mmCIF file of C-alpha atoms in Angstrom:
data_model
loop_
_atom_site.group_PDB
_atom_site.id
_atom_site.type_symbol
_atom_site.label_atom_id
_atom_site.label_comp_id
_atom_site.label_asym_id
_atom_site.label_seq_id
_atom_site.Cartn_x
_atom_site.Cartn_y
_atom_site.Cartn_z
ATOM 1 C CA MET A 270 61.466 -51.538 12.739
ATOM 2 C CA LYS A 271 59.340 -50.425 16.146
ATOM 3 C CA ILE A 272 59.613 -46.575 14.690
ATOM 4 C CA THR A 273 57.815 -47.443 11.200
ATOM 5 C CA ILE A 274 55.208 -49.105 13.391
ATOM 6 C CA ALA A 275 54.558 -46.155 15.626
ATOM 7 C CA LEU A 276 54.329 -44.074 12.993
ATOM 8 C CA SER A 277 52.056 -46.156 10.504
ATOM 9 C CA PHE A 278 49.944 -46.956 14.142
ATOM 10 C CA LEU A 279 50.008 -42.532 14.556
ATOM 11 C CA ALA A 280 49.052 -42.080 10.824
ATOM 12 C CA VAL A 281 45.550 -44.788 10.882
ATOM 13 C CA LEU A 282 44.715 -42.754 14.705
ATOM 14 C CA TYR A 283 44.492 -39.353 12.955
ATOM 15 C CA THR A 284 42.840 -40.235 10.490
ATOM 16 C CA VAL A 285 39.773 -42.020 12.327
ATOM 17 C CA GLU A 286 39.719 -39.196 14.314
ATOM 18 C CA ALA A 287 40.381 -36.316 11.823
ATOM 19 C CA TYR A 288 36.774 -37.605 9.446
ATOM 20 C CA PRO A 289 35.024 -37.271 13.031
ATOM 21 C CA ALA A 290 36.501 -33.575 13.450
ATOM 22 C CA GLU A 291 35.569 -33.128 9.609
ATOM 23 C CA SER A 292 31.697 -33.440 10.183
ATOM 24 C CA ALA A 293 31.459 -31.619 13.431
ATOM 25 C CA ASP A 294 32.591 -28.567 11.200
ATOM 26 C CA LEU A 295 30.216 -29.396 8.662
ATOM 27 C CA GLU A 296 27.626 -29.440 11.245
ATOM 28 C CA ILE A 297 28.559 -26.058 12.309
ATOM 29 C CA LEU A 298 29.022 -24.503 9.392
ATOM 30 C CA ARG A 299 25.094 -26.004 8.847
ATOM 31 C CA ILE A 300 24.021 -24.432 12.487
ATOM 32 C CA ARG A 301 25.475 -20.990 11.120
ATOM 33 C CA THR A 302 23.782 -21.687 7.471
ATOM 34 C CA ARG A 303 19.680 -22.302 9.177
ATOM 35 C CA GLU A 304 20.432 -19.422 11.964
ATOM 36 C CA LEU A 305 21.577 -17.083 8.410
ATOM 37 C CA LYS A 306 17.874 -18.484 7.299
ATOM 38 C CA TRP A 307 16.216 -17.337 10.263
ATOM 39 C CA ASN A 308 17.639 -13.882 10.346
ATOM 40 C CA ILE A 309 17.590 -12.879 6.653
ATOM 41 C CA GLU A 310 13.730 -14.592 7.317
ATOM 42 C CA THR A 311 12.799 -12.699 10.086
ATOM 43 C CA ALA A 312 14.149 -9.220 8.450
ATOM 44 C CA ILE A 313 11.917 -10.078 5.445
ATOM 45 C CA ARG A 314 8.850 -10.515 8.031
ATOM 46 C CA GLN A 315 9.542 -7.310 9.814
ATOM 47 C CA LEU A 316 9.500 -5.291 6.595
ATOM 48 C CA GLU A 317 6.182 -6.955 5.269
ATOM 49 C CA LEU A 318 4.433 -5.615 8.528
ATOM 50 C CA LEU A 319 6.174 -2.718 8.340
ATOM 51 C CA ARG A 320 4.528 -1.981 5.020
ATOM 52 C CA THR A 321 1.261 -3.095 5.568
ATOM 53 C CA GLN A 322 0.580 -1.624 9.273
ATOM 54 C CA THR A 323 2.179 1.735 7.218
ATOM 55 C CA GLU A 324 -0.349 1.535 4.543
ATOM 56 C CA GLU A 325 -3.252 0.665 7.202
ATOM 57 C CA ASP A 326 -2.046 3.311 9.707
ATOM 58 C CA THR A 327 -2.300 5.814 6.792
ATOM 59 C CA LEU A 328 -5.441 5.303 5.136
ATOM 60 C CA GLN A 329 -6.817 4.865 8.631
ATOM 61 C CA LYS A 330 -5.918 8.318 9.954
ATOM 62 C CA ILE A 331 -7.601 9.497 5.996
ATOM 63 C CA THR A 332 -10.757 8.336 6.547
ATOM 64 C CA VAL A 333 -11.248 9.919 10.111
ATOM 65 C CA LYS A 334 -10.418 13.165 8.436
ATOM 66 C CA TRP A 335 -12.992 11.927 6.055
ATOM 67 C CA SER A 336 -15.697 11.416 8.516
ATOM 68 C CA GLU A 337 -14.480 14.328 10.377
ATOM 69 C CA GLU A 338 -15.437 15.966 7.365
ATOM 70 C CA GLN A 339 -19.041 14.411 6.670
ATOM 71 C CA ASP A 340 -19.673 15.194 10.252
ATOM 72 C CA SER A 341 -19.322 19.183 9.984
ATOM 73 C CA HIS A 342 -20.818 19.015 6.699
ATOM 74 C CA ARG A 343 -23.935 17.019 7.646
ATOM 75 C CA GLU A 344 -24.028 19.886 10.572
ATOM 76 C CA TYR A 345 -24.174 23.027 7.909
ATOM 77 C CA LYS A 346 -26.571 21.060 6.013
ATOM 78 C CA THR A 347 -29.181 20.813 8.823
ATOM 79 C CA LEU A 348 -28.808 24.878 8.935
ATOM 80 C CA LEU A 349 -29.164 25.577 5.942
ATOM 81 C CA LEU A 350 -32.362 23.476 4.689
ATOM 82 C CA SER A 351 -33.647 24.680 8.282
ATOM 83 C CA GLY A 352 -32.605 28.635 7.136
ATOM 84 C CA ILE A 353 -34.779 27.612 3.962
ATOM 85 C CA ARG A 354 -37.647 26.084 5.362
ATOM 86 C CA THR A 355 -37.761 28.923 7.428
ATOM 87 C CA GLU A 356 -37.939 31.390 4.721
ATOM 88 C CA VAL A 357 -40.606 29.180 2.559
ATOM 89 C CA ASN A 358 -42.656 29.038 5.805
ATOM 90 C CA ALA A 359 -42.415 32.695 5.761
ATOM 91 C CA ALA A 360 -43.537 33.717 2.215
ATOM 92 C CA LYS A 361 -46.021 30.850 2.775
ATOM 93 C CA ALA A 362 -47.602 33.398 6.141
ATOM 94 C CA ALA A 363 -47.392 35.782 3.577
ATOM 95 C CA GLY A 364 -49.976 34.122 1.493
ATOM 96 C CA LYS A 365 -46.819 33.062 -0.965
ATOM 97 C CA ASP A 366 -46.858 29.211 -2.316
ATOM 98 C CA ALA A 367 -42.985 28.638 -2.322
ATOM 99 C CA THR A 368 -43.130 25.540 -3.208
ATOM 100 C CA SER A 369 -41.109 24.761 -6.051
ATOM 101 C CA CYS A 370 -38.662 26.965 -4.758
ATOM 102 C CA LEU A 371 -38.059 24.806 -1.823
ATOM 103 C CA ALA A 372 -37.847 21.335 -4.403
ATOM 104 C CA GLU A 373 -35.491 23.674 -6.516
ATOM 105 C CA ALA A 374 -33.574 24.406 -3.317
ATOM 106 C CA THR A 375 -33.539 21.196 -1.469
ATOM 107 C CA GLN A 376 -32.037 19.228 -4.209
ATOM 108 C CA GLY A 377 -29.291 21.735 -5.048
ATOM 109 C CA VAL A 378 -28.024 20.975 -1.944
ATOM 110 C CA GLU A 379 -28.284 17.212 -2.655
ATOM 111 C CA ASN A 380 -26.222 17.466 -5.948
ATOM 112 C CA ASN A 381 -23.804 19.764 -4.332
ATOM 113 C CA GLU A 382 -23.530 16.811 -1.660
ATOM 114 C CA GLN A 383 -23.504 14.305 -3.823
ATOM 115 C CA ILE A 384 -20.413 16.255 -5.941
ATOM 116 C CA ALA A 385 -18.592 16.430 -2.421
ATOM 117 C CA TYR A 386 -18.848 12.963 -2.144
ATOM 118 C CA LYS A 387 -17.743 11.457 -5.268
ATOM 119 C CA GLU A 388 -14.368 14.384 -5.066
ATOM 120 C CA ALA A 389 -13.705 13.203 -1.487
ATOM 121 C CA ASN A 390 -13.872 9.450 -2.354
ATOM 122 C CA ALA A 391 -11.681 9.979 -5.415
ATOM 123 C CA CYS A 392 -9.603 11.629 -3.319
ATOM 124 C CA ILE A 393 -9.440 8.682 -1.108
ATOM 125 C CA GLY A 394 -8.277 6.831 -3.864
ATOM 126 C CA SER A 395 -5.140 8.746 -4.784
ATOM 127 C CA ALA A 396 -4.190 8.502 -1.252
ATOM 128 C CA GLU A 397 -4.391 4.491 -1.510
ATOM 129 C CA ASP A 398 -2.208 4.740 -4.610
ATOM 130 C CA SER A 399 0.001 7.143 -3.525
ATOM 131 C CA ILE A 400 1.129 5.829 -0.109
ATOM 132 C CA HIS A 401 0.975 2.232 -2.325
ATOM 133 C CA ASN A 402 3.931 3.733 -4.469
ATOM 134 C CA ASN A 403 6.003 5.651 -2.039
ATOM 135 C CA LEU A 404 6.136 2.147 -0.385
ATOM 136 C CA GLY A 405 7.623 0.839 -3.425
ATOM 137 C CA PHE A 406 10.985 0.727 -1.635
ATOM 138 C CA ILE A 407 10.249 -1.361 1.250
ATOM 139 C CA ASP A 408 8.996 -3.876 -1.560
ATOM 140 C CA ASN A 409 12.648 -3.520 -2.766
ATOM 141 C CA LEU A 410 14.208 -4.305 0.326
ATOM 142 C CA ILE A 411 12.155 -7.495 0.406
ATOM 143 C CA SER A 412 12.905 -7.771 -2.846
ATOM 144 C CA THR A 413 16.483 -8.476 -1.973
ATOM 145 C CA GLY A 414 15.418 -9.846 1.174
ATOM 146 C CA ASP A 415 14.135 -12.821 -0.809
ATOM 147 C CA SER A 416 16.896 -13.116 -2.715
ATOM 148 C CA LEU A 417 19.737 -13.275 -0.088
ATOM 149 C CA SER A 418 16.989 -16.212 1.454
ATOM 150 C CA LEU A 419 17.429 -18.404 -1.812
ATOM 151 C CA GLN A 420 21.364 -17.238 -1.710
ATOM 152 C CA SER A 421 21.612 -18.975 1.520
ATOM 153 C CA ASP A 422 20.016 -22.306 0.201
ATOM 154 C CA SER A 423 22.079 -23.152 -2.266
ATOM 155 C CA ILE A 424 24.807 -22.448 0.073
ATOM 156 C CA PHE A 425 25.828 -26.208 0.612
ATOM 157 C CA LEU A 426 25.104 -27.447 -2.894
ATOM 158 C CA ASN A 427 27.223 -24.530 -4.529
ATOM 159 C CA CYS A 428 29.450 -25.560 -3.011
ATOM 160 C CA HIS A 429 29.595 -29.676 -2.814
ATOM 161 C CA ASP A 430 33.218 -30.664 -3.313
ATOM 162 C CA SER A 431 34.380 -34.207 -2.728
ATOM 163 C CA ASP A 432 38.009 -31.627 -1.497
ATOM 164 C CA ASP A 433 36.536 -31.282 2.116
ATOM 165 C CA TYR A 434 39.040 -28.445 2.189
ATOM 166 C CA ARG A 435 37.912 -26.217 -0.659
ATOM 167 C CA MET A 436 34.187 -27.239 0.424
ATOM 168 C CA ARG A 437 34.196 -25.933 3.840
ATOM 169 C CA SER A 438 36.537 -22.923 2.415
ATOM 170 C CA CYS A 439 33.554 -22.494 -0.306
ATOM 171 C CA ILE A 440 30.957 -22.109 2.705
ATOM 172 C CA ILE A 441 32.611 -20.666 5.134
ATOM 173 C CA SER A 442 33.237 -17.682 2.454
ATOM 174 C CA GLU A 443 29.607 -17.469 1.131
ATOM 175 C CA LEU A 444 28.210 -16.934 4.388
ATOM 176 C CA THR A 445 30.516 -14.986 5.800
ATOM 177 C CA LYS A 446 29.673 -13.002 2.101
ATOM 178 C CA ALA A 447 25.426 -13.609 3.169
ATOM 179 C CA GLU A 448 26.111 -12.648 6.783
ATOM 180 C CA SER A 449 27.551 -9.260 5.646
ATOM 181 C CA SER A 450 24.373 -8.614 2.727
ATOM 182 C CA LEU A 451 22.321 -9.606 5.754
ATOM 183 C CA LYS A 452 23.313 -6.504 7.944
ATOM 184 C CA THR A 453 23.018 -4.246 4.936
ATOM 185 C CA LEU A 454 19.318 -5.618 4.886
ATOM 186 C CA GLU A 455 19.318 -4.842 8.210
ATOM 187 C CA SER A 456 20.591 -1.424 8.654
ATOM 188 C CA ASP A 457 18.964 -0.423 5.570
ATOM 189 C CA SER A 458 15.198 -1.656 7.573
ATOM 190 C CA ILE A 459 16.088 0.704 10.258
ATOM 191 C CA THR A 460 16.385 4.067 7.776
ATOM 192 C CA ALA A 461 12.351 2.654 6.535
ATOM 193 C CA GLU A 462 11.321 2.893 9.518
ATOM 194 C CA LEU A 463 12.776 6.425 9.859
ATOM 195 C CA THR A 464 11.728 7.134 6.600
ATOM 196 C CA ILE A 465 8.254 6.186 5.988
ATOM 197 C CA THR A 466 7.167 8.868 8.980
ATOM 198 C CA PRO A 467 7.450 11.388 7.120
ATOM 199 C CA VAL A 468 6.054 9.468 3.761
ATOM 200 C CA SER A 469 2.869 8.709 5.788
ATOM 201 C CA LYS A 470 2.261 11.889 7.178
ATOM 202 C CA ASN A 471 2.915 13.893 3.766
ATOM 203 C CA VAL A 472 0.024 11.741 1.875
ATOM 204 C CA VAL A 473 -2.358 12.362 5.183
ATOM 205 C CA THR A 474 -1.878 15.818 4.462
ATOM 206 C CA GLN A 475 -2.284 15.524 0.992
ATOM 207 C CA ALA A 476 -5.661 13.437 1.109
ATOM 208 C CA THR A 477 -6.835 15.710 4.025
ATOM 209 C CA ASN A 478 -6.708 18.544 1.791
ATOM 210 C CA CYS A 479 -8.247 17.048 -0.756
ATOM 211 C CA VAL A 480 -11.390 15.718 1.259
ATOM 212 C CA LYS A 481 -11.820 19.443 2.447
ATOM 213 C CA ASN A 482 -11.487 21.143 -1.201
ATOM 214 C CA ALA A 483 -14.255 19.095 -2.023
ATOM 215 C CA TYR A 484 -16.768 20.177 0.581
ATOM 216 C CA SER A 485 -15.726 23.492 0.070
ATOM 217 C CA LEU A 486 -17.921 23.268 -2.537
ATOM 218 C CA THR A 487 -20.793 22.622 -0.872
ATOM 219 C CA TYR A 488 -20.405 25.645 1.408
ATOM 220 C CA THR A 489 -19.949 28.068 -1.641
ATOM 221 C CA GLU A 490 -23.172 26.972 -3.480
ATOM 222 C CA GLY A 491 -25.077 26.737 0.042
ATOM 223 C CA ALA A 492 -24.712 30.292 0.066
ATOM 224 C CA ALA A 493 -25.472 30.943 -3.777
ATOM 225 C CA ILE A 494 -28.732 28.396 -3.120
ATOM 226 C CA ARG A 495 -29.820 31.140 -0.223
ATOM 227 C CA MET A 496 -29.942 33.675 -2.272
ATOM 228 C CA ARG A 497 -31.143 32.053 -5.356
ATOM 229 C CA ILE A 498 -34.301 30.802 -2.910
ATOM 230 C CA THR A 499 -34.982 34.844 -1.297
ATOM 231 C CA GLN A 500 -34.465 35.908 -5.517
ATOM 232 C CA CYS A 501 -37.160 33.303 -6.232
ATOM 233 C CA ILE A 502 -39.660 33.732 -3.543
ATOM 234 C CA GLU A 503 -39.640 37.610 -4.332
ATOM 235 C CA THR A 504 -40.875 36.745 -7.908
ATOM 236 C CA ILE A 505 -43.741 35.390 -6.539
ATOM 237 C CA THR A 506 -46.636 37.810 -6.451
ATOM 238 C CA THR A 507 -49.650 37.354 -3.181
ATOM 239 C CA PRO A 508 -52.617 36.472 -4.917
ATOM 240 C CA THR A 509 -55.638 39.074 -4.647
ATOM 241 C CA THR A 510 -58.947 38.220 -3.535
ATOM 242 C CA THR A 511 -61.686 39.681 -5.398
ATOM 243 C CA ILE A 512 -65.188 41.644 -3.892
ATOM 244 C CA ALA A 513 -68.497 40.851 -5.496
ATOM 245 C CA THR A 514 -70.360 43.306 -5.613
ATOM 246 C CA THR A 515 -74.062 43.792 -6.235
ATOM 247 C CA THR A 516 -75.876 46.700 -8.301
ATOM 248 C CA GLN A 517 -79.844 47.585 -6.594
ATOM 249 C CA LYS A 518 -82.166 48.845 -9.481
ATOM 250 C CA PRO A 519 -83.620 51.703 -8.296
ATOM 251 C CA THR A 520 -87.597 51.280 -7.669
ATOM 252 C CA THR A 521 -90.146 53.200 -9.741
ATOM 253 C CA LYS A 522 -92.908 55.244 -8.323
ATOM 254 C CA LYS A 523 -96.161 53.797 -9.833
#
């Protein structure tokens, strides 16, 4: 009888102590799930930042190249117009009115500059699209992270069970899978950081060449404009001055 009472007491004591132990296990799993969620969100933020900074840095480098090309063109334009005015002034000194030749040449220079600007601006637009599309693989990684984040949110709900043992086993299994997926995502993120450098450099190179080609027109056309204004001035005749002469009638003797 005493043995039966003792065994019953131990059974009750085990039952009372088991519940706190199970609750503690679940709390540990909840903490583990929160840490998983935080790590996933951190990985997503890093990927978003990587994408944003890469796009901004790439476009900034391209803008600097365009600005340098514009500065170079402005210097050339100043020299070109100065040479044209010198030639026109020499023509004026020779008595030729080269005003129309100057107007035509100046307009040609301005037109070429506008064409070059539009083409260069199109180069920048293409570069924006290019870097955006080339970084699409980062968007895929972000989407993977978002899906993993939702998955971590639903672990406890999907694993809910009246049987505590089955519930804990399910949570542990799902957590292990999600943590493994997170490691893969973090590894892919590191690879992405190494990949974007040559991708960005290639876009910058292509855009720079595109802008240079756009402004190369102004240099070839500039030489043609100088040749045309010379020809224009040569076709102008110098006005001749006529000297009026008076004829004196002979006087007759009376």
